[in-house]
Short mmCIF file of C-alpha atoms in Angstrom, two decimals:
data_model
loop_
_atom_site.label_atom_id
_atom_site.label_comp_id
_atom_site.label_asym_id
_atom_site.label_seq_id
_atom_site.Cartn_x
_atom_site.Cartn_y
_atom_site.Cartn_z
CA MET L 1 41.23 185.70 96.85
CA ILE L 2 44.48 185.21 98.71
CA VAL L 3 46.15 188.22 99.30
CA ARG L 4 49.07 188.61 100.77
CA LEU L 5 51.14 191.19 103.10
CA MET L 6 54.46 191.75 102.42
CA GLY L 7 56.47 191.10 105.53
CA GLU L 8 53.27 190.65 107.25
CA GLY L 9 51.05 187.28 106.50
CA GLN L 10 48.29 186.36 103.69
CA TYR L 11 45.17 186.50 104.25
CA ARG L 12 40.83 184.96 102.81
CA ILE L 13 39.56 188.18 101.00
CA ASP L 14 35.94 188.41 99.60
CA GLU L 15 34.90 190.04 96.22
CA SER L 16 33.56 193.08 97.47
CA LEU L 17 37.13 194.16 99.06
CA ALA L 18 39.18 192.64 96.29
CA GLU L 19 37.92 195.06 94.17
CA ARG L 20 38.37 197.70 96.97
CA LEU L 21 41.92 197.21 96.42
CA ASN L 22 41.63 197.25 92.78
CA GLU L 23 40.81 200.90 93.64
CA LEU L 24 43.60 201.25 96.27
CA ASP L 25 45.88 199.94 94.26
CA THR L 26 45.07 202.23 91.01
CA GLU L 27 45.71 205.53 93.34
CA ALA L 28 48.90 204.03 94.52
CA MET L 29 49.86 203.18 91.14
CA GLY L 30 49.10 206.90 90.89
CA ALA L 31 51.22 208.05 93.38
CA LEU L 32 53.60 206.12 92.74
CA GLU L 33 54.45 207.65 89.33
CA ARG L 34 54.54 211.13 90.05
CA GLY L 35 56.34 210.54 92.53
CA ASP L 36 53.84 211.05 95.38
CA GLU L 37 55.35 209.12 98.42
CA ALA L 38 53.57 210.44 100.89
CA ALA L 39 49.94 209.09 99.41
CA LEU L 40 51.81 205.97 98.09
CA GLY L 41 52.45 205.32 101.72
CA SER L 42 49.18 206.18 103.05
CA LEU L 43 47.20 204.07 100.43
CA LEU L 44 49.68 201.40 100.92
CA THR L 45 47.85 201.68 105.11
CA ARG L 46 45.16 201.70 104.09
CA MET L 47 45.44 198.83 101.91
CA ALA L 48 46.97 196.79 104.26
CA ASP L 49 44.54 198.20 107.04
CA ALA L 50 41.76 196.78 105.14
CA VAL L 51 42.83 193.04 104.52
CA ARG L 52 43.62 193.61 107.80
CA GLU L 53 39.90 194.78 108.95
CA SER L 54 37.82 191.94 106.47
CA GLY L 55 40.36 189.11 105.20
CA ASP L 56 40.11 185.94 107.45
CA ARG L 57 44.44 185.48 108.52
CA LEU L 58 46.10 182.09 106.70
CA ALA L 59 47.71 179.55 109.05
CA ASP L 60 51.61 180.51 109.25
CA ALA L 61 51.67 176.80 107.43
CA ASP L 62 48.88 176.97 104.39
CA LEU L 63 50.93 176.93 101.29
CA SER L 64 48.77 178.77 99.16
CA PRO L 65 50.06 181.25 96.82
CA SER L 66 47.92 184.65 97.11
CA ASP L 67 46.29 186.09 94.08
CA ALA L 68 47.47 189.16 94.70
CA ILE L 69 50.27 190.92 96.53
CA VAL L 70 50.61 194.52 98.39
CA PRO L 71 53.60 196.13 99.20
CA PRO L 72 54.18 197.13 102.45
CA PRO L 73 53.35 200.80 103.27
CA ASP L 74 56.46 201.82 104.59
CA LEU L 75 57.71 201.48 101.05
CA SER L 76 60.46 204.50 100.33
CA LEU L 77 59.64 205.75 96.91
CA ASP L 78 63.01 204.19 95.44
CA GLU L 79 62.15 200.92 97.58
CA ALA L 80 59.45 200.87 95.82
CA ARG L 81 60.39 202.01 92.32
CA ALA L 82 62.98 198.82 92.66
CA LEU L 83 60.46 196.49 93.90
CA PHE L 84 59.36 196.78 90.88
CA THR L 85 62.43 195.74 88.92
CA GLU L 86 63.60 191.65 88.19
CA ALA L 87 66.76 192.97 89.78
CA GLY L 88 65.90 195.70 92.89
CA LEU L 89 64.51 194.78 95.79
CA ILE L 90 63.43 190.99 96.22
CA PRO L 91 66.86 189.55 96.81
CA ASP L 92 66.98 186.38 94.75
CA LEU L 93 66.42 183.38 96.28
CA PRO L 94 69.13 181.69 98.01
CA ALA L 95 71.67 178.25 96.53
CA PRO L 96 72.00 175.69 98.95
CA ALA L 97 75.73 175.49 99.71
CA MET R 1 48.37 199.24 83.06
CA PRO R 2 49.06 196.36 85.36
CA GLY R 3 49.09 197.68 89.49
CA LEU R 4 51.66 196.99 92.24
CA MET R 5 49.22 194.22 93.47
CA SER R 6 49.96 192.51 90.67
CA ARG R 7 53.24 193.77 89.41
CA ALA R 8 54.36 192.35 92.46
CA SER R 9 53.40 189.11 92.48
CA THR R 10 54.96 189.15 88.90
CA ILE R 11 58.38 189.73 89.99
CA VAL R 12 57.78 187.02 92.95
CA LYS R 13 56.72 184.79 90.57
CA ALA R 14 59.19 184.73 88.57
CA LYS R 15 61.95 184.90 91.07
CA LEU R 16 60.38 181.14 91.97
CA SER R 17 60.30 179.82 88.57
CA LYS R 18 64.21 181.07 88.12
CA LEU R 19 64.69 178.79 91.04
CA LEU R 20 62.49 175.94 90.06
CA ASP R 21 64.25 175.99 86.48
CA ARG R 22 67.12 175.09 88.25
CA ALA R 23 65.95 172.22 88.83
CA GLU R 24 64.63 168.06 85.77
CA ASP R 25 62.24 165.80 87.77
CA PRO R 26 59.61 166.90 90.08
CA GLY R 27 61.28 165.11 92.54
CA GLU R 28 64.58 166.74 92.57
CA THR R 29 63.02 170.33 92.77
CA LEU R 30 61.48 169.11 95.83
CA ASP R 31 64.35 168.03 97.56
CA TYR R 32 66.30 171.74 95.66
CA SER R 33 62.97 173.65 97.14
CA TYR R 34 63.92 172.45 101.06
CA GLU R 35 67.28 172.68 100.87
CA GLN R 36 66.91 176.94 99.61
CA GLN R 37 64.08 176.89 102.50
CA LEU R 38 66.70 175.97 104.41
CA VAL R 39 69.81 178.26 103.90
CA LEU R 40 66.40 181.29 104.12
CA LEU R 41 66.45 180.06 107.31
CA GLN R 42 69.27 180.45 108.67
CA ASN R 43 69.41 183.89 106.63
CA VAL R 44 66.98 184.76 108.75
CA LYS R 45 67.65 183.63 111.40
CA ARG R 46 71.41 185.41 111.41
CA GLY R 47 69.42 188.50 110.22
CA ILE R 48 68.00 188.61 113.40
CA ALA R 49 70.61 188.49 115.16
CA ASP R 50 72.46 191.26 113.93
CA VAL R 51 69.23 193.32 114.32
CA ALA R 52 69.59 192.59 118.00
CA THR R 53 73.31 193.25 117.48
CA ALA R 54 72.60 196.46 116.47
CA LYS R 55 70.34 197.06 118.55
CA LYS R 56 72.47 196.42 121.28
CA ARG R 57 75.13 198.45 120.21
CA LEU R 58 72.82 201.99 120.31
CA GLU R 59 70.84 201.03 123.85
CA LEU R 60 74.50 201.07 125.50
CA GLN R 61 74.93 204.00 123.68
CA THR R 62 71.81 205.69 124.45
CA ALA R 63 72.42 205.17 128.34
CA GLN R 64 76.18 206.75 128.16
CA LEU R 65 74.56 209.64 126.56
CA GLU R 66 72.02 209.48 128.98
CA GLN R 67 75.34 209.62 132.58
CA SER R 68 76.17 212.65 130.09
CA VAL R 69 73.32 214.71 130.45
CA VAL R 70 72.34 213.97 133.97
CA LYS R 71 76.45 215.15 134.90
CA LEU R 72 76.65 217.79 132.84
CA GLU R 73 72.68 219.62 135.14
CA THR R 74 74.89 219.21 137.39
CA GLN R 75 77.97 220.63 135.76
CA ALA R 76 75.62 223.46 135.76
CA ARG R 77 74.18 222.94 138.70
CA ASP R 78 78.13 223.77 140.13
CA ALA R 79 78.96 225.80 138.33
CA LEU R 80 76.48 229.00 139.21
CA ALA R 81 76.66 227.76 142.91
CA ALA R 82 80.25 229.30 142.47
CA GLY R 83 78.77 231.77 140.54
CA ARG R 84 80.01 231.10 137.38
CA GLU R 85 77.64 231.58 134.76
CA ASP R 86 79.74 231.44 131.65
CA LEU R 87 80.69 227.61 132.59
CA ALA R 88 76.57 226.68 132.89
CA ARG R 89 76.06 228.56 129.66
CA GLN R 90 78.74 225.63 128.45
CA ALA R 91 77.66 223.00 130.53
CA LEU R 92 74.08 223.43 129.19
CA GLU R 93 74.60 223.89 126.10
CA ARG R 94 76.33 221.16 125.91
CA LYS R 95 73.65 219.13 127.59
CA ALA R 96 71.39 220.49 124.62
CA ALA R 97 73.46 218.70 122.04
CA VAL R 98 73.72 215.73 123.79
CA GLN R 99 69.71 215.13 123.90
CA ALA R 100 70.00 216.23 120.18
CA GLN R 101 71.90 212.85 120.30
CA LEU R 102 69.62 211.36 121.77
CA GLN R 103 66.52 211.54 119.95
CA GLY R 104 68.45 210.70 116.73
CA LEU R 105 68.90 207.25 119.27
CA ASP R 106 65.10 206.78 120.76
CA GLN R 107 63.65 206.72 116.87
CA GLN R 108 67.06 204.34 115.25
CA VAL R 109 66.41 202.14 118.39
CA GLN R 110 62.43 201.41 117.43
CA GLY R 111 63.15 201.39 113.63
CA LEU R 112 65.67 198.59 115.17
CA ASP R 113 62.77 196.64 117.03
CA ALA R 114 59.98 197.06 113.84
CA GLN R 115 62.96 194.76 111.71
CA GLN R 116 63.11 192.44 114.97
CA GLN R 117 59.62 192.08 115.10
CA LYS R 118 59.47 191.96 111.41
CA LEU R 119 61.69 189.59 110.89
CA VAL R 120 60.83 187.31 113.96
CA SER R 121 57.26 187.45 112.10
CA SER R 122 58.19 186.27 108.93
CA GLU R 123 61.22 183.16 110.20
CA LYS R 124 58.13 181.92 112.43
CA GLN R 125 55.92 181.93 108.61
CA LEU R 126 58.73 180.55 106.98
CA ALA R 127 59.24 177.42 109.13
CA ALA R 128 55.83 176.59 109.78
CA LYS R 129 56.12 176.46 106.19
CA VAL R 130 58.67 174.42 105.51
CA GLU R 131 57.65 172.05 107.75
CA ALA R 132 54.23 171.61 106.06
CA PHE R 133 55.75 172.04 102.55
CA ARG R 134 58.78 168.74 103.96
CA THR R 135 55.70 167.23 105.17
CA GLU R 136 54.03 168.11 102.11
CA LYS R 137 57.04 167.01 99.70
CA GLU R 138 57.04 162.92 101.53
CA THR R 139 53.62 162.29 100.67
CA ILE R 140 54.24 163.81 96.70
CA LYS R 141 57.24 161.85 96.00
CA ALA R 142 55.41 158.24 97.67
CA GLN R 143 51.57 158.69 96.02
CA TYR R 144 51.80 160.41 92.80
CA SER R 145 52.52 160.07 89.74
CA ALA R 146 55.23 162.24 87.34
CA ALA R 147 52.99 163.87 85.99
CA GLU R 148 50.58 164.13 88.58
CA ALA R 149 53.32 164.78 90.56
CA GLN R 150 54.85 168.11 88.57
CA VAL R 151 51.64 169.72 89.31
CA ARG R 152 51.26 169.20 92.80
CA ILE R 153 54.56 170.82 93.66
CA GLY R 154 54.03 173.28 91.22
CA GLU R 155 51.00 174.81 93.82
CA ALA R 156 53.18 173.67 97.00
CA ALA R 157 56.51 175.31 95.94
CA THR R 158 54.28 178.35 94.46
CA GLY R 159 53.16 179.24 97.94
CA ILE R 160 56.62 178.35 99.86
CA GLY R 161 57.95 180.48 96.80
CA GLU R 162 56.11 183.40 97.86
CA GLN R 163 57.07 183.40 101.63
CA MET R 164 60.70 182.63 100.82
CA ALA R 165 60.63 186.16 98.31
CA ASP R 166 58.54 188.01 101.17
CA THR R 167 61.53 187.21 104.32
CA GLY R 168 64.36 187.50 101.55
CA LEU R 169 63.08 191.01 101.38
CA ALA R 170 62.34 191.30 105.00
CA ILE R 171 66.40 190.16 105.38
CA GLN R 172 67.09 192.64 102.23
CA ARG R 173 65.42 195.78 104.31
CA ALA R 174 66.78 194.47 107.64
CA LYS R 175 70.06 194.51 106.59
CA ASP R 176 69.76 197.72 104.52
CA LYS R 177 68.22 199.25 108.36
CA THR R 178 71.50 197.71 110.12
CA GLU R 179 74.00 199.07 108.05
CA GLN R 180 73.08 202.96 108.24
CA MET R 181 72.79 202.48 112.49
CA THR R 182 76.07 200.91 112.52
CA ALA R 183 77.57 203.61 110.89
CA ARG R 184 75.41 205.62 112.91
CA ALA R 185 76.90 204.51 116.12
CA SER R 186 80.51 203.86 114.56
CA ALA R 187 80.19 208.18 113.50
CA ILE R 188 79.15 208.73 117.10
CA ASP R 189 82.24 205.74 118.53
CA GLU R 190 84.18 207.98 116.24
CA LEU R 191 83.41 211.41 117.46
CA THR R 192 83.46 210.50 120.78
CA LYS R 193 87.47 209.06 119.81
CA SER R 194 87.73 212.40 118.06
CA GLY R 195 87.03 213.94 121.60
CA ALA R 196 84.19 216.70 119.03
CA LEU R 197 81.61 215.24 121.80
CA ASP R 198 84.67 213.16 124.50
CA ASP R 199 84.29 217.15 125.85
CA LEU R 200 80.81 216.56 126.46
CA THR R 201 81.75 213.36 128.74
CA SER R 202 84.82 212.29 129.38
CA SER R 203 85.85 212.84 133.17
CA SER R 204 88.80 215.06 132.34
CA ASP R 205 87.13 217.67 130.43
CA ALA R 206 87.72 221.61 130.28
CA LEU R 207 84.92 222.08 131.80
CA ASP R 208 85.26 219.56 134.70
CA ARG R 209 89.23 220.77 135.37
CA GLU R 210 87.98 223.87 135.94
CA LEU R 211 84.75 223.13 138.07
CA ALA R 212 87.88 220.69 140.08
CA GLN R 213 90.30 223.67 140.57
CA MET R 214 87.24 226.02 141.80
CA SER R 215 86.01 223.59 144.23
CA GLN R 216 90.02 222.72 144.42
CA SER R 217 90.73 226.51 145.02
CA GLY R 218 87.20 227.42 147.93
CA GLN R 219 88.57 224.05 149.54
CA VAL R 220 92.42 225.61 149.35
CA ASP R 221 90.20 229.54 150.51
CA LYS R 222 89.27 227.37 153.46
CA GLU R 223 91.66 225.76 154.79
CA LEU R 224 93.89 228.64 154.46
CA GLU R 225 90.86 231.03 156.58
CA ALA R 226 91.46 228.01 159.14
CA LEU R 227 94.80 227.68 159.92
CA LYS R 228 94.40 231.98 159.64
CA ALA R 229 91.58 230.93 162.66
CA GLU R 230 94.31 228.68 163.81
CA VAL R 231 98.19 230.82 163.63
CA GLY R 232 96.13 234.43 164.59
CA ALA R 233 94.79 232.49 168.10
CA GLY R 234 98.20 230.92 168.45
CA ALA R 235 100.56 234.13 168.01
CA PRO R 236 99.86 236.03 170.70
CA GLN R 237 99.93 233.26 173.21
CA LYS R 238 103.56 232.33 172.12
CA GLU R 239 105.04 235.97 171.89
CA LEU R 240 103.00 236.42 175.60
CA GLY R 241 105.15 232.42 176.51
CA GLU R 242 108.65 233.93 174.88
#
């Protein structure tokens, strides 16, 4: 499957890494719910590191969509919460002038 | 309960479908989306320029503050040499305050640097994908029926839409950071103007004046001594001449 590390790029990863990512992701969700910024940051960093280490980087010009998106590790709690609301962190795509 | 990854994915797709829903036929969708990509590419270039400007300003302030550290150190030494421990202490206290400012600035310049690098890398990826999309869009328009085109457009647009959302986030975060930095730089400028820090660095500050007075009075003392010596040596001759 293809994973995007936000702010970095896309990687193709295998099934075992995908499983590992899902475990870390569940923990990260817990950290966000507890409001534990340090744990959230460390889990997101571990997710990104694992993808970088074992994944194959896709070419910049590749137009494949990703199956999963990993938020940036330096996300603050406020940013993380905002990320998951539609009006939140990611701005609307710009309209042509 | 869905995790962070699938939630992020859902949000990105929602942004994209909102965008594509505005267009009606496949060809129009393609052109519309392409125009949006070009707008975003302009935005990211502007974002990079803004970050560079903010960084430059902080670097300039850093250089100024570093100069005042050197100056205050010299002043402390001069004051001590002149036996004015009180002035030396004052100069060192000011130096510590300037150094505290400097430390914060260093970290912030580094933070801005990281944002700038992210934006540059984001721009590179977006530019590569925009170019790939442009080629793909002409192929799709030329080779496929409307129904087939719809499917292929969906794929290409999802791929690039995701990059657009990612780049959009990078721009937004860089913008927030740049605004914080600019506010801080203004605060330091403000402090400098209002005199709170100006006292530390301006050449006409009280510490400087006192040191100047000291060296002036030292100079006066010296000249006076020299004069006394001259006059002392000359006076008896005059008396003798009369």
